[in-house]
mmCIF file of C-alpha atoms and ligand atoms in Angstrom:
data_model
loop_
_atom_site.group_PDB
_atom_site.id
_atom_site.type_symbol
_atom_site.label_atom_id
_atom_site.label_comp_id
_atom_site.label_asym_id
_atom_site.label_seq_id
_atom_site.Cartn_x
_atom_site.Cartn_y
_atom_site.Cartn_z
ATOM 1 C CA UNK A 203 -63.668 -16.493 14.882
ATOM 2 C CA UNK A 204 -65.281 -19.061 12.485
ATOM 3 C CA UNK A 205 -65.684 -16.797 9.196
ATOM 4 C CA UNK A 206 -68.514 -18.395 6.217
ATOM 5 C CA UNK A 207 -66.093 -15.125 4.429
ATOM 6 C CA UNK A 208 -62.747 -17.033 5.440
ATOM 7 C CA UNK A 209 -61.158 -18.797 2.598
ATOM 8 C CA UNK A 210 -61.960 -22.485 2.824
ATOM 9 C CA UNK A 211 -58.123 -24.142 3.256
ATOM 10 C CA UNK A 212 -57.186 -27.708 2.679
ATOM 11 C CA UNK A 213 -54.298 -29.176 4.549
ATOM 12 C CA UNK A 214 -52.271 -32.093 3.196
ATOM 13 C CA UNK A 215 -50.079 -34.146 5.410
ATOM 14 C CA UNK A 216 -50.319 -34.170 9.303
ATOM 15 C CA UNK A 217 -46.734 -34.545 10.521
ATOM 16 C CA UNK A 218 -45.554 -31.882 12.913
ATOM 17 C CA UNK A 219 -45.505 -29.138 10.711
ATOM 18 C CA UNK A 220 -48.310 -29.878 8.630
ATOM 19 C CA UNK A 221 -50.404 -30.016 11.945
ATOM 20 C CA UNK A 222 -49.148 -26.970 12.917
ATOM 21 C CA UNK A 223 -49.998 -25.129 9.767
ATOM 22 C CA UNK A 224 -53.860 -26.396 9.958
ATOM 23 C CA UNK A 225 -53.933 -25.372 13.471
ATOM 24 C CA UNK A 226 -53.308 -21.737 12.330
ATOM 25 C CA UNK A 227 -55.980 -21.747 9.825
ATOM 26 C CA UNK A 228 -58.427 -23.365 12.101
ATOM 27 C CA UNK A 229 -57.661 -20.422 14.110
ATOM 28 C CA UNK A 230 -57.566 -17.847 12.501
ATOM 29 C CA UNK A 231 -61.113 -18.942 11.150
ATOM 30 C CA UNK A 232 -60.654 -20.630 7.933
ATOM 31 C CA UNK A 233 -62.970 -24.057 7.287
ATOM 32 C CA UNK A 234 -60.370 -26.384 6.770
ATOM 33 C CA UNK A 235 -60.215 -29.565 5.317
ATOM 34 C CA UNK A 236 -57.697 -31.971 6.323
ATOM 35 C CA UNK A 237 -56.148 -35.203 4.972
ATOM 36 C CA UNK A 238 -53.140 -37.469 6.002
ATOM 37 C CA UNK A 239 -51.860 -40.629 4.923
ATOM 38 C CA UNK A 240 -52.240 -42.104 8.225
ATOM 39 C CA UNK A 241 -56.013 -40.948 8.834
ATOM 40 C CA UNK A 242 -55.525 -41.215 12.963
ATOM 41 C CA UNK A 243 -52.918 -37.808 12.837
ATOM 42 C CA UNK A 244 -56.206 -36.102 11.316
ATOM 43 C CA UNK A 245 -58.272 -36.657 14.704
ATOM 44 C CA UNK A 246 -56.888 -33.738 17.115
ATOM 45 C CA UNK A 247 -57.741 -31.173 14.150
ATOM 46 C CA UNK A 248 -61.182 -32.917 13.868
ATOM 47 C CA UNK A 249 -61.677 -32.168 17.261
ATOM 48 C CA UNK A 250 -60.330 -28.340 16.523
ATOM 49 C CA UNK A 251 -62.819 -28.289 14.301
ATOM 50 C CA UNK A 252 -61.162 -29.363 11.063
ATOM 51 C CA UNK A 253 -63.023 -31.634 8.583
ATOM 52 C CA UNK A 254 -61.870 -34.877 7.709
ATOM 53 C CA UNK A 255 -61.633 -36.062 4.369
ATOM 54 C CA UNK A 256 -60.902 -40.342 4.261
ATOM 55 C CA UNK A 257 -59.917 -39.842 0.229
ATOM 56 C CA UNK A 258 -57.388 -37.731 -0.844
ATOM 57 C CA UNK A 259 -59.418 -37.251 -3.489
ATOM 58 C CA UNK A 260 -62.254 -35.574 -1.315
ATOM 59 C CA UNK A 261 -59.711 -33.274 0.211
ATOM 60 C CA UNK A 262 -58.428 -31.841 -3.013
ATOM 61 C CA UNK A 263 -62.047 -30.728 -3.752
ATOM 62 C CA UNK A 264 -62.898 -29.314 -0.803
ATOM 63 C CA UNK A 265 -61.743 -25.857 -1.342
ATOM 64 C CA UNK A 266 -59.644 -23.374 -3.807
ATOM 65 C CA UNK A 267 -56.774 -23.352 -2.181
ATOM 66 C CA UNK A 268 -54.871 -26.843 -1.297
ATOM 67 C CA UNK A 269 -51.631 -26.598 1.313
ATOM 68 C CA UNK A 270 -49.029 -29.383 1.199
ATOM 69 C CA UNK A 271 -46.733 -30.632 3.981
ATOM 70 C CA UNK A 272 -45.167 -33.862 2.976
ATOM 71 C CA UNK A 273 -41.711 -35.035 3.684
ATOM 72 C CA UNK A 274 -40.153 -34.398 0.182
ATOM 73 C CA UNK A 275 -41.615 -33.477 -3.133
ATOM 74 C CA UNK A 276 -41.857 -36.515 -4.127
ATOM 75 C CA UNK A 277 -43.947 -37.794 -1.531
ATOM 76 C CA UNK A 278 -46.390 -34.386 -2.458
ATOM 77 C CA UNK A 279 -46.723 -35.734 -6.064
ATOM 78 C CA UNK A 280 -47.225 -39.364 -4.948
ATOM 79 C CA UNK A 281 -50.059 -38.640 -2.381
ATOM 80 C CA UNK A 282 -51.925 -36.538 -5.069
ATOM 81 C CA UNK A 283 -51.546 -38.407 -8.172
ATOM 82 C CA UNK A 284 -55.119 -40.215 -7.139
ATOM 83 C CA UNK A 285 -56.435 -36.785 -6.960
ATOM 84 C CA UNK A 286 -54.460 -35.149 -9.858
ATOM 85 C CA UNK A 287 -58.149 -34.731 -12.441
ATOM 86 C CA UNK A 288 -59.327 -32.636 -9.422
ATOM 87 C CA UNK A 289 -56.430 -30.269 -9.031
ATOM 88 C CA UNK A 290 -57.483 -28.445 -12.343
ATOM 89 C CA UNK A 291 -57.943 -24.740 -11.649
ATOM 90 C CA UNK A 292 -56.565 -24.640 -7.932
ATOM 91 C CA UNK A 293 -54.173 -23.507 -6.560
ATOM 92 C CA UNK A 294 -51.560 -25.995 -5.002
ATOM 93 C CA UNK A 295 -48.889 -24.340 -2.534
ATOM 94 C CA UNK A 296 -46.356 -27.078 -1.099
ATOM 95 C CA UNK A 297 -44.494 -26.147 1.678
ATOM 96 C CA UNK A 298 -41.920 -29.114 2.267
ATOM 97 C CA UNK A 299 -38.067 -28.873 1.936
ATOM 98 C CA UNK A 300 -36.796 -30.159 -1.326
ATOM 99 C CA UNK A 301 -34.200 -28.965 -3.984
ATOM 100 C CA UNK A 302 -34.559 -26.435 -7.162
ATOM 101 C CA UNK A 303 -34.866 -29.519 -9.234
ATOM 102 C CA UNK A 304 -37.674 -31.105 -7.011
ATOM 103 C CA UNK A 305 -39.825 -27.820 -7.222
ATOM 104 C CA UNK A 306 -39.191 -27.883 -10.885
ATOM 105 C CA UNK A 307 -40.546 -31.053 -11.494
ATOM 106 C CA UNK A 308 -43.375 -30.723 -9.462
ATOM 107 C CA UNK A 309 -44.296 -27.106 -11.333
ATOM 108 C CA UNK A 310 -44.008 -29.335 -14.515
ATOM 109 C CA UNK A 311 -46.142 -32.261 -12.518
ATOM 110 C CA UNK A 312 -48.621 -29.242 -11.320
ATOM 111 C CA UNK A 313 -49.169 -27.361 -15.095
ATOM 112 C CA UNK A 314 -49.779 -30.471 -16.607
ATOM 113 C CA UNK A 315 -53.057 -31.617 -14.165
ATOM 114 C CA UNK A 316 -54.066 -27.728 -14.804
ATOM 115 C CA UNK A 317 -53.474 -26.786 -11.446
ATOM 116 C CA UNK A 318 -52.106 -23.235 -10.602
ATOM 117 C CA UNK A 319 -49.007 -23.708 -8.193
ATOM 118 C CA UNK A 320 -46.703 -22.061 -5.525
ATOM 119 C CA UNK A 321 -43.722 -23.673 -3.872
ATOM 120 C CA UNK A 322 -43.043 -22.571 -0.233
ATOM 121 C CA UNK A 323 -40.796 -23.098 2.694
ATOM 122 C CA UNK A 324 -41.597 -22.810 5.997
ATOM 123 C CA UNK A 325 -37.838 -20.907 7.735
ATOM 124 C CA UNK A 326 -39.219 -22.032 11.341
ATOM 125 C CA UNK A 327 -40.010 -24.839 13.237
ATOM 126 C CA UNK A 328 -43.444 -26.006 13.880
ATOM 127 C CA UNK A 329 -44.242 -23.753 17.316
ATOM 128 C CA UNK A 330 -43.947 -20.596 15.497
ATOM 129 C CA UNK A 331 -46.636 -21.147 12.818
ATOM 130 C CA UNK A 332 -48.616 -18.422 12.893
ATOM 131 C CA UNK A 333 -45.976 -15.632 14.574
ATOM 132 C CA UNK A 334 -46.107 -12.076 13.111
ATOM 133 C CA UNK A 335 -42.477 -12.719 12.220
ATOM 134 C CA UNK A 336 -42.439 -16.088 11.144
ATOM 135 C CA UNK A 337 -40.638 -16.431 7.782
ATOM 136 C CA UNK A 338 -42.389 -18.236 4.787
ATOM 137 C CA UNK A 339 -41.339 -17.557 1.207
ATOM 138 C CA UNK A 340 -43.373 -18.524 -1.953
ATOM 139 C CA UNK A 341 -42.124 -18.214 -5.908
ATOM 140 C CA UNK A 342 -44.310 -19.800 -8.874
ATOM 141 C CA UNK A 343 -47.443 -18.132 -10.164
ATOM 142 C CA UNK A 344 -47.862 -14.593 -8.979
ATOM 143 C CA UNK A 345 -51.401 -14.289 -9.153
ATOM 144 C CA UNK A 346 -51.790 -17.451 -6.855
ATOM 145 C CA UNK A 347 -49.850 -15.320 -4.096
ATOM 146 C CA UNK A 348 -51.981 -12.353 -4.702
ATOM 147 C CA UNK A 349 -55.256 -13.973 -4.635
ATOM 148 C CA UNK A 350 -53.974 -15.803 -1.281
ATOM 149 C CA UNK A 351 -51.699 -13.553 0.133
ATOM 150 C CA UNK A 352 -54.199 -12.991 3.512
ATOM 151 C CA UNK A 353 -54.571 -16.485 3.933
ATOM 152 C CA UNK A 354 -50.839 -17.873 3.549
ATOM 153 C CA UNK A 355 -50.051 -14.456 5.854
ATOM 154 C CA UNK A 356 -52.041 -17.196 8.721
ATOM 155 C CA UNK A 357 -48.946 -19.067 8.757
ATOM 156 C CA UNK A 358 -46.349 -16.279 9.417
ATOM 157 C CA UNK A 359 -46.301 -12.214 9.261
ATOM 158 C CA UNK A 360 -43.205 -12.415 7.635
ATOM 159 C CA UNK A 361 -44.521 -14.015 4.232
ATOM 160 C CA UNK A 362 -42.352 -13.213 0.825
ATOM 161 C CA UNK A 363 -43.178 -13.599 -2.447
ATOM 162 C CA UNK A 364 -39.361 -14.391 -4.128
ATOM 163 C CA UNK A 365 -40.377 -14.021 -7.712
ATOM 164 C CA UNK A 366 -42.152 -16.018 -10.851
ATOM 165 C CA UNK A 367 -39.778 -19.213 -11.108
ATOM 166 C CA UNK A 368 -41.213 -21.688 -9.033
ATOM 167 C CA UNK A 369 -37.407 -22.885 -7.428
ATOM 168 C CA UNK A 370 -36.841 -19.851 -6.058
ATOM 169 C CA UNK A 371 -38.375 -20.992 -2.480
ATOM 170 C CA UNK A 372 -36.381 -24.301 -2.990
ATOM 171 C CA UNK A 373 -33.082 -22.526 -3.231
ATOM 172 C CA UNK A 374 -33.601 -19.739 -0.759
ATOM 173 C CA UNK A 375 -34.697 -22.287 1.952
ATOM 174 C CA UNK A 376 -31.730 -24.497 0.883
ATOM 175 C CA UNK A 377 -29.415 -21.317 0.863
ATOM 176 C CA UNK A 378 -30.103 -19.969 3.655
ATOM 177 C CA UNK A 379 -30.586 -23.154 5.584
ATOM 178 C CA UNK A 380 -27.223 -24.159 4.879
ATOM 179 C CA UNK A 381 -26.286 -21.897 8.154
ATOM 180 C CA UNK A 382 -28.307 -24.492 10.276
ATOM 181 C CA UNK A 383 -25.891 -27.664 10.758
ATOM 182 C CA UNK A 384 -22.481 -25.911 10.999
ATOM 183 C CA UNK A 385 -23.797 -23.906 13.568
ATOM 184 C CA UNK A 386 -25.581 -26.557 15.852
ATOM 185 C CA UNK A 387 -22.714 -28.316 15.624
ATOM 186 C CA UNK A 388 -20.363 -25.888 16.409
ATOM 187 C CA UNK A 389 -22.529 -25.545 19.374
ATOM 188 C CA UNK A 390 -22.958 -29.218 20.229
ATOM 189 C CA UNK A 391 -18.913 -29.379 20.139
ATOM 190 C CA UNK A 392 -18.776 -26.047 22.447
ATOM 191 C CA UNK A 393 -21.120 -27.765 24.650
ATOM 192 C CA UNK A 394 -19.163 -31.198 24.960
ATOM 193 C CA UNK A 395 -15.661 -28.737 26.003
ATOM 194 C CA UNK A 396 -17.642 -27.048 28.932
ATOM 195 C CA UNK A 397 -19.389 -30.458 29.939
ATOM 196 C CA UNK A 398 -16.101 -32.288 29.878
ATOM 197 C CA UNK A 399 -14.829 -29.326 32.807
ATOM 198 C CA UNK A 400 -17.986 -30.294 34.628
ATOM 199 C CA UNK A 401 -19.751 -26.956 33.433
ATOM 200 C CA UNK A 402 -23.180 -26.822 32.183
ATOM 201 C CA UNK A 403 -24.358 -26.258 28.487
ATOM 202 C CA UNK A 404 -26.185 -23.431 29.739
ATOM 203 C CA UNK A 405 -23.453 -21.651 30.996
ATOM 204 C CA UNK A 406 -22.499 -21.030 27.267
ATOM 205 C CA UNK A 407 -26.265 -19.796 26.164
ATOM 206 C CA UNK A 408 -25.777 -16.065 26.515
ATOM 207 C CA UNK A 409 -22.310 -15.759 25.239
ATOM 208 C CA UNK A 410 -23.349 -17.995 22.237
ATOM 209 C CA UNK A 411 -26.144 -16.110 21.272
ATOM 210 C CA UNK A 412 -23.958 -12.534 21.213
ATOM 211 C CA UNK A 413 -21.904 -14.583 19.222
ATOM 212 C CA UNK A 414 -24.483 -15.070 16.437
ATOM 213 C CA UNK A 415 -25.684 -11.653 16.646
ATOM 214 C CA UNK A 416 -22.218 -10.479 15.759
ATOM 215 C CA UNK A 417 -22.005 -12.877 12.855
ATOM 216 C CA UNK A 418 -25.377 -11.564 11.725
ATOM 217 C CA UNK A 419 -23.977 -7.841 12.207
ATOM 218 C CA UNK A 420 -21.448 -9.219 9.848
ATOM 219 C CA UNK A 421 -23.642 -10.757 6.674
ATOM 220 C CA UNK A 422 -24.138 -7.779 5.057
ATOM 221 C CA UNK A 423 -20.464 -6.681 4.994
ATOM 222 C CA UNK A 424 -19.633 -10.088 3.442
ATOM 223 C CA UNK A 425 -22.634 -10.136 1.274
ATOM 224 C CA UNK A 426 -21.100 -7.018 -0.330
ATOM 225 C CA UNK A 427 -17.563 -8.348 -0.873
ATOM 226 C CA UNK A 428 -18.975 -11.634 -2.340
ATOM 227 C CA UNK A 429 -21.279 -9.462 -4.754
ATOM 228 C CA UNK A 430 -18.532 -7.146 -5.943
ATOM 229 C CA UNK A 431 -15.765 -9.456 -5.710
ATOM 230 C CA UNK A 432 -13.768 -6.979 -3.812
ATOM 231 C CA UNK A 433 -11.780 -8.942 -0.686
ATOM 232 C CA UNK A 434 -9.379 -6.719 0.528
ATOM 233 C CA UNK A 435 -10.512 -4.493 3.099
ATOM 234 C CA UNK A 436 -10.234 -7.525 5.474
ATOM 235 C CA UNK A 437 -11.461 -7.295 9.044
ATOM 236 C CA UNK A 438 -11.176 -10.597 9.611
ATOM 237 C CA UNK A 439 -8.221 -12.125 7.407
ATOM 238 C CA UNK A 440 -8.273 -15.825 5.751
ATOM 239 C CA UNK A 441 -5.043 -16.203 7.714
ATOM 240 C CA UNK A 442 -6.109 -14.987 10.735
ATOM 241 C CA UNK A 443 -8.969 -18.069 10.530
ATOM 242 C CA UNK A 444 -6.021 -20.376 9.446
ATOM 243 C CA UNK A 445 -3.716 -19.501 12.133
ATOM 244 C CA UNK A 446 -7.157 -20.338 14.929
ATOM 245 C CA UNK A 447 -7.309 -24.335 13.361
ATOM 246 C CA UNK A 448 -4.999 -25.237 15.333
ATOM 247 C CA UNK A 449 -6.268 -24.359 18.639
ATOM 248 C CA UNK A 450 -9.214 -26.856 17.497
ATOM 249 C CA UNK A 451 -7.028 -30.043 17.984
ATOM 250 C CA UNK A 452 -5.589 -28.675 21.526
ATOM 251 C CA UNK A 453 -8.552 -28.130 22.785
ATOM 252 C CA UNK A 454 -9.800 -32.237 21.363
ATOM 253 C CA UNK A 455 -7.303 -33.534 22.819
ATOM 254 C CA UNK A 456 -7.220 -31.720 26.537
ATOM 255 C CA UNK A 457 -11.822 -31.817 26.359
ATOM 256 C CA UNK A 458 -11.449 -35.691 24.395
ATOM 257 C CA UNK A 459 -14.111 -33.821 21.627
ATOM 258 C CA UNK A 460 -14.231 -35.169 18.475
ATOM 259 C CA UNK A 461 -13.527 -31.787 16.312
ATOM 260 C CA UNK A 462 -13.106 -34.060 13.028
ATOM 261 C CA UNK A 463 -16.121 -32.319 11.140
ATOM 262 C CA UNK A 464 -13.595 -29.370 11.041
ATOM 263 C CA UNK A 465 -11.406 -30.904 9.140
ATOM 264 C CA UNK A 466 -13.097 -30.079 5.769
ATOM 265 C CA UNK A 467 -13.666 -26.414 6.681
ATOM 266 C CA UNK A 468 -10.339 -25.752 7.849
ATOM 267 C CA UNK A 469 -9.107 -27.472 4.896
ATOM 268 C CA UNK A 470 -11.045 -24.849 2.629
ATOM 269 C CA UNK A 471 -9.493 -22.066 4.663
ATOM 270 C CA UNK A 472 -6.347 -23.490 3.674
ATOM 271 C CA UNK A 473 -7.365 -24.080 0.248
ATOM 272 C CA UNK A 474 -8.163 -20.226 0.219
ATOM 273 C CA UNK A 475 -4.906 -19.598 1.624
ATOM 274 C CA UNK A 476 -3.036 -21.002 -1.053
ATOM 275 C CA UNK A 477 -5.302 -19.511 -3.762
ATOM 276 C CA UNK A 478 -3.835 -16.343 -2.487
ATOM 277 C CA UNK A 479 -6.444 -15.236 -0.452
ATOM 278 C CA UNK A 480 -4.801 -15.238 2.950
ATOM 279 C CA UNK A 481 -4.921 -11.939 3.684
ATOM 280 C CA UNK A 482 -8.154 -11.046 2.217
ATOM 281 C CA UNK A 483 -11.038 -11.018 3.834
ATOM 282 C CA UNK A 484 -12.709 -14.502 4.912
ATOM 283 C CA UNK A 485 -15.710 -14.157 2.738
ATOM 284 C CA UNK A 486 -13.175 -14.906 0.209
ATOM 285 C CA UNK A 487 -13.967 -18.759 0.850
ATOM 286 C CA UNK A 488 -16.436 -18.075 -1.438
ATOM 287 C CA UNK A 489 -14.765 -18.169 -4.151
ATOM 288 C CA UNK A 490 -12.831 -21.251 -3.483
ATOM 289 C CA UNK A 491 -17.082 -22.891 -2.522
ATOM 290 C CA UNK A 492 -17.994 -21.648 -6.164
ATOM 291 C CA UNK A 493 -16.694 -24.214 -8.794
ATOM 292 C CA UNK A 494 -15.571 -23.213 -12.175
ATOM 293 C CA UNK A 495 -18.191 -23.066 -14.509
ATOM 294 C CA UNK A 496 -18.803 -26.722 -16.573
ATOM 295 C CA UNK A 497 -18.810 -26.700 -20.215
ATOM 296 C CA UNK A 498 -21.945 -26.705 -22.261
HETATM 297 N N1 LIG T 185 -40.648 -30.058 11.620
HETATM 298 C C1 LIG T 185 -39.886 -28.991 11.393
HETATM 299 O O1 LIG T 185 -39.211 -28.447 12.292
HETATM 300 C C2 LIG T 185 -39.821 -28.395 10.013
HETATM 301 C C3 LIG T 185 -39.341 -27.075 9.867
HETATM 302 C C4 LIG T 185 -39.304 -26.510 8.578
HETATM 303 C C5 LIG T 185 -39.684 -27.262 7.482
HETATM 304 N N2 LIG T 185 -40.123 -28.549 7.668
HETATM 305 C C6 LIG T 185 -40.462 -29.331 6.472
HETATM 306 O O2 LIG T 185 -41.849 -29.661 6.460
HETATM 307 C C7 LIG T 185 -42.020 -30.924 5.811
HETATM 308 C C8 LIG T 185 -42.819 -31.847 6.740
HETATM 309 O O3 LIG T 185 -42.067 -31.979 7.935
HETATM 310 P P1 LIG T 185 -42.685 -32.599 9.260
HETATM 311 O O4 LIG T 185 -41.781 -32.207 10.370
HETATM 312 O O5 LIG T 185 -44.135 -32.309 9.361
HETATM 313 O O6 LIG T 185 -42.466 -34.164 8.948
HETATM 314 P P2 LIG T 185 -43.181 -35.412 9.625
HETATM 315 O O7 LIG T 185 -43.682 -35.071 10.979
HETATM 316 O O8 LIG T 185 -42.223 -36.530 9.468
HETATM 317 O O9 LIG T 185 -44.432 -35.674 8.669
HETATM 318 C C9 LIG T 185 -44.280 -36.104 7.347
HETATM 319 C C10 LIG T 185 -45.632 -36.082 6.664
HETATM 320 O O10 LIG T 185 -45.478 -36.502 5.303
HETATM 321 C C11 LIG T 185 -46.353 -37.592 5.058
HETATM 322 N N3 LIG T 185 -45.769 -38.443 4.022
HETATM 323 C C12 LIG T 185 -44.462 -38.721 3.800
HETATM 324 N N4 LIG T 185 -44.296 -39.489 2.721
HETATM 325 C C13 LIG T 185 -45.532 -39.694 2.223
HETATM 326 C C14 LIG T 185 -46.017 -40.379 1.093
HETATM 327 N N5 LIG T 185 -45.192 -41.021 0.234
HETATM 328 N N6 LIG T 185 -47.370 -40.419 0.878
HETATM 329 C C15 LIG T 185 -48.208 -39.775 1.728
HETATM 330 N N7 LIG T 185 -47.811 -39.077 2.799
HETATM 331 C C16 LIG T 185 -46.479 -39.042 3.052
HETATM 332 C C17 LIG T 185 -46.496 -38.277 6.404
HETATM 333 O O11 LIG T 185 -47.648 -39.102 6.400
HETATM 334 P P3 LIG T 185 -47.805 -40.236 7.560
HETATM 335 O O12 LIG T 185 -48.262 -39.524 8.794
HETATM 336 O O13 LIG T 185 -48.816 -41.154 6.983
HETATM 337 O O14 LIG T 185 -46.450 -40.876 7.722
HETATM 338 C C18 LIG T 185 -46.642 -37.034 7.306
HETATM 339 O O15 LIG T 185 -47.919 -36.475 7.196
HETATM 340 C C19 LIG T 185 -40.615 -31.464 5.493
HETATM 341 O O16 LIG T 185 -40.280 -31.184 4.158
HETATM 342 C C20 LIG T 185 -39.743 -30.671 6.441
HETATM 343 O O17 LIG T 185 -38.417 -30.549 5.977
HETATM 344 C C21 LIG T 185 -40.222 -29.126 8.902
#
């Protein structure tokens, strides 16, 4: 499938995921440049068919369209400042984690070497590159999505455009990736309870899973008290969430688990509780997450 009519891609940093994402263009057909810090990462793609460039420099000219996977934003802007006189006119799409602020600044750091830019996130580890539901979102100039759109659609079927301001990506992926730790490690803690009895963690992977599919049934319901600010048709109570806490420190001390990262969030249920939310619904935690609004 080696198309002279695919897009010619550059890839930018060769860790996991930035391996994985020239992979899928060297797939699906694109000609794809690659470069990496540490050149020896580039030599499995080279031998997919990717070309090598030694200068970072090099790489940035090799084609319209120049893909970023670097630790942190940062790192993005550091790697390319050599090559910054040859970004003019193309179109730079990062796709590393990073806060609002660090997409910001690298926006500002992109307009100012003329270059035409799109911060992404990648909502999937490196395996699924290239799934028809994978989950990518973009936001910065439009017309860079537009004019790529078939290309970045390589990475993941499930590919968003989030709007015009290029920290949009940067908060979504930090948004909705705040999900991720608390519930590994709600999982992790489950697991060390059955493994204490002897049981396996495996025993616990079906039941687990319904588990999140019922909280997923649930976002939308919460979504809809947060946005209206309307807590009181309460399935699932504040108090009812206080009154569980202190099963928590039973079950530590009969499994010896260390449930001490609960601490905090059953102290905002509490909090909630004495805000007067106890019996409304527990989305109302919400409001005790959002702080007051600083003064200009
Ligand atoms: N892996 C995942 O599951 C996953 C999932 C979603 C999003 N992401 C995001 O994707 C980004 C890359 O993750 P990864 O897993 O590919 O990380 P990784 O395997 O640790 O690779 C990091 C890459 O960044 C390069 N790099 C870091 N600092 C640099 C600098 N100052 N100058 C030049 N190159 C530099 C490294 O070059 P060297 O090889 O020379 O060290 C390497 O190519 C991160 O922002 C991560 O949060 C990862």
């Amino acid at each position: 499938m080696h198309g002279a009519n695919r897009t010619p891609v550059v890839v930018i940093g060769l860790g996991s995921m930035g391996t994985a994402l020239a992979e899928a263009f060297l797939e699906a057909g694109h000609p794809t440049t690659v470069w990496n810090r540490t050149a020896a990462k580039a030599a499995p793609l080279v031998a997919k068919g990717a070309r090598h460039a030694a200068a970072v420099e090099d790489a940035v000219a090799a084609g319209p369209l120049i893909v970023t996977c670097l630790t942190a934003f940062e790192d993005t802007r550091t790697a390319l400042e050599p090559a910054a006189a040859s970004l003019r006119g193309r179109a730079l799409v990062t796709l590393n984690s990073g806060s609002p602020a660090g997409a910001r600044e690298t926006a500002a750091w992109a307009a100012g070497h003329g270059a035409r830019f799109l911060a992404g996130a990648v909502k999937n580890v490196p395996s699924a590159v290239g799934a028809p539901d994978t989950l990518l979102y973009y936001s910065g100039d439009r017309s860079v999505f537009e004019e790529f759109e078939a290309t970045l659609r390589v990475l993941g079927g499930d590919t968003v455009h989030l709007g015009d301001e290029a920290d949009l990506a940067a908060l979504y992926e930090m948004a909705v990736g705040a999900v991720l730790l608390p519930a590994l490690v709600g999982f992790f803690q489950g697991a060390a309870a059955v493994r204490a009895r002897g049981l396996e963690a495996a025993s616990m992977v079906r039941f687990t899973g319904k588990w999140l599919d019922m909280i997923k049934s649930l976002l939308p319901t919460y979504a809809e008290e947060i946005d209206s600010g309307d807590y009181t048709d309460a399935a699932s109570s504040v108090n009812l969430f206080l009154a569980g806490a202190s099963y928590d420190e039973e079950l530590a001390e009969e499994a010896n688990v260390d449930v001490e990262w609960l601490a905090p969030l059953n102290g905002l249920v509490k909090r909630a509780a004495e805000a007067g939310h106890g019996e409304h619904s527990i989305s109302a935690l919400t409001e005790v997450l959002r702080r007051p609004e600083r003064a200009a």
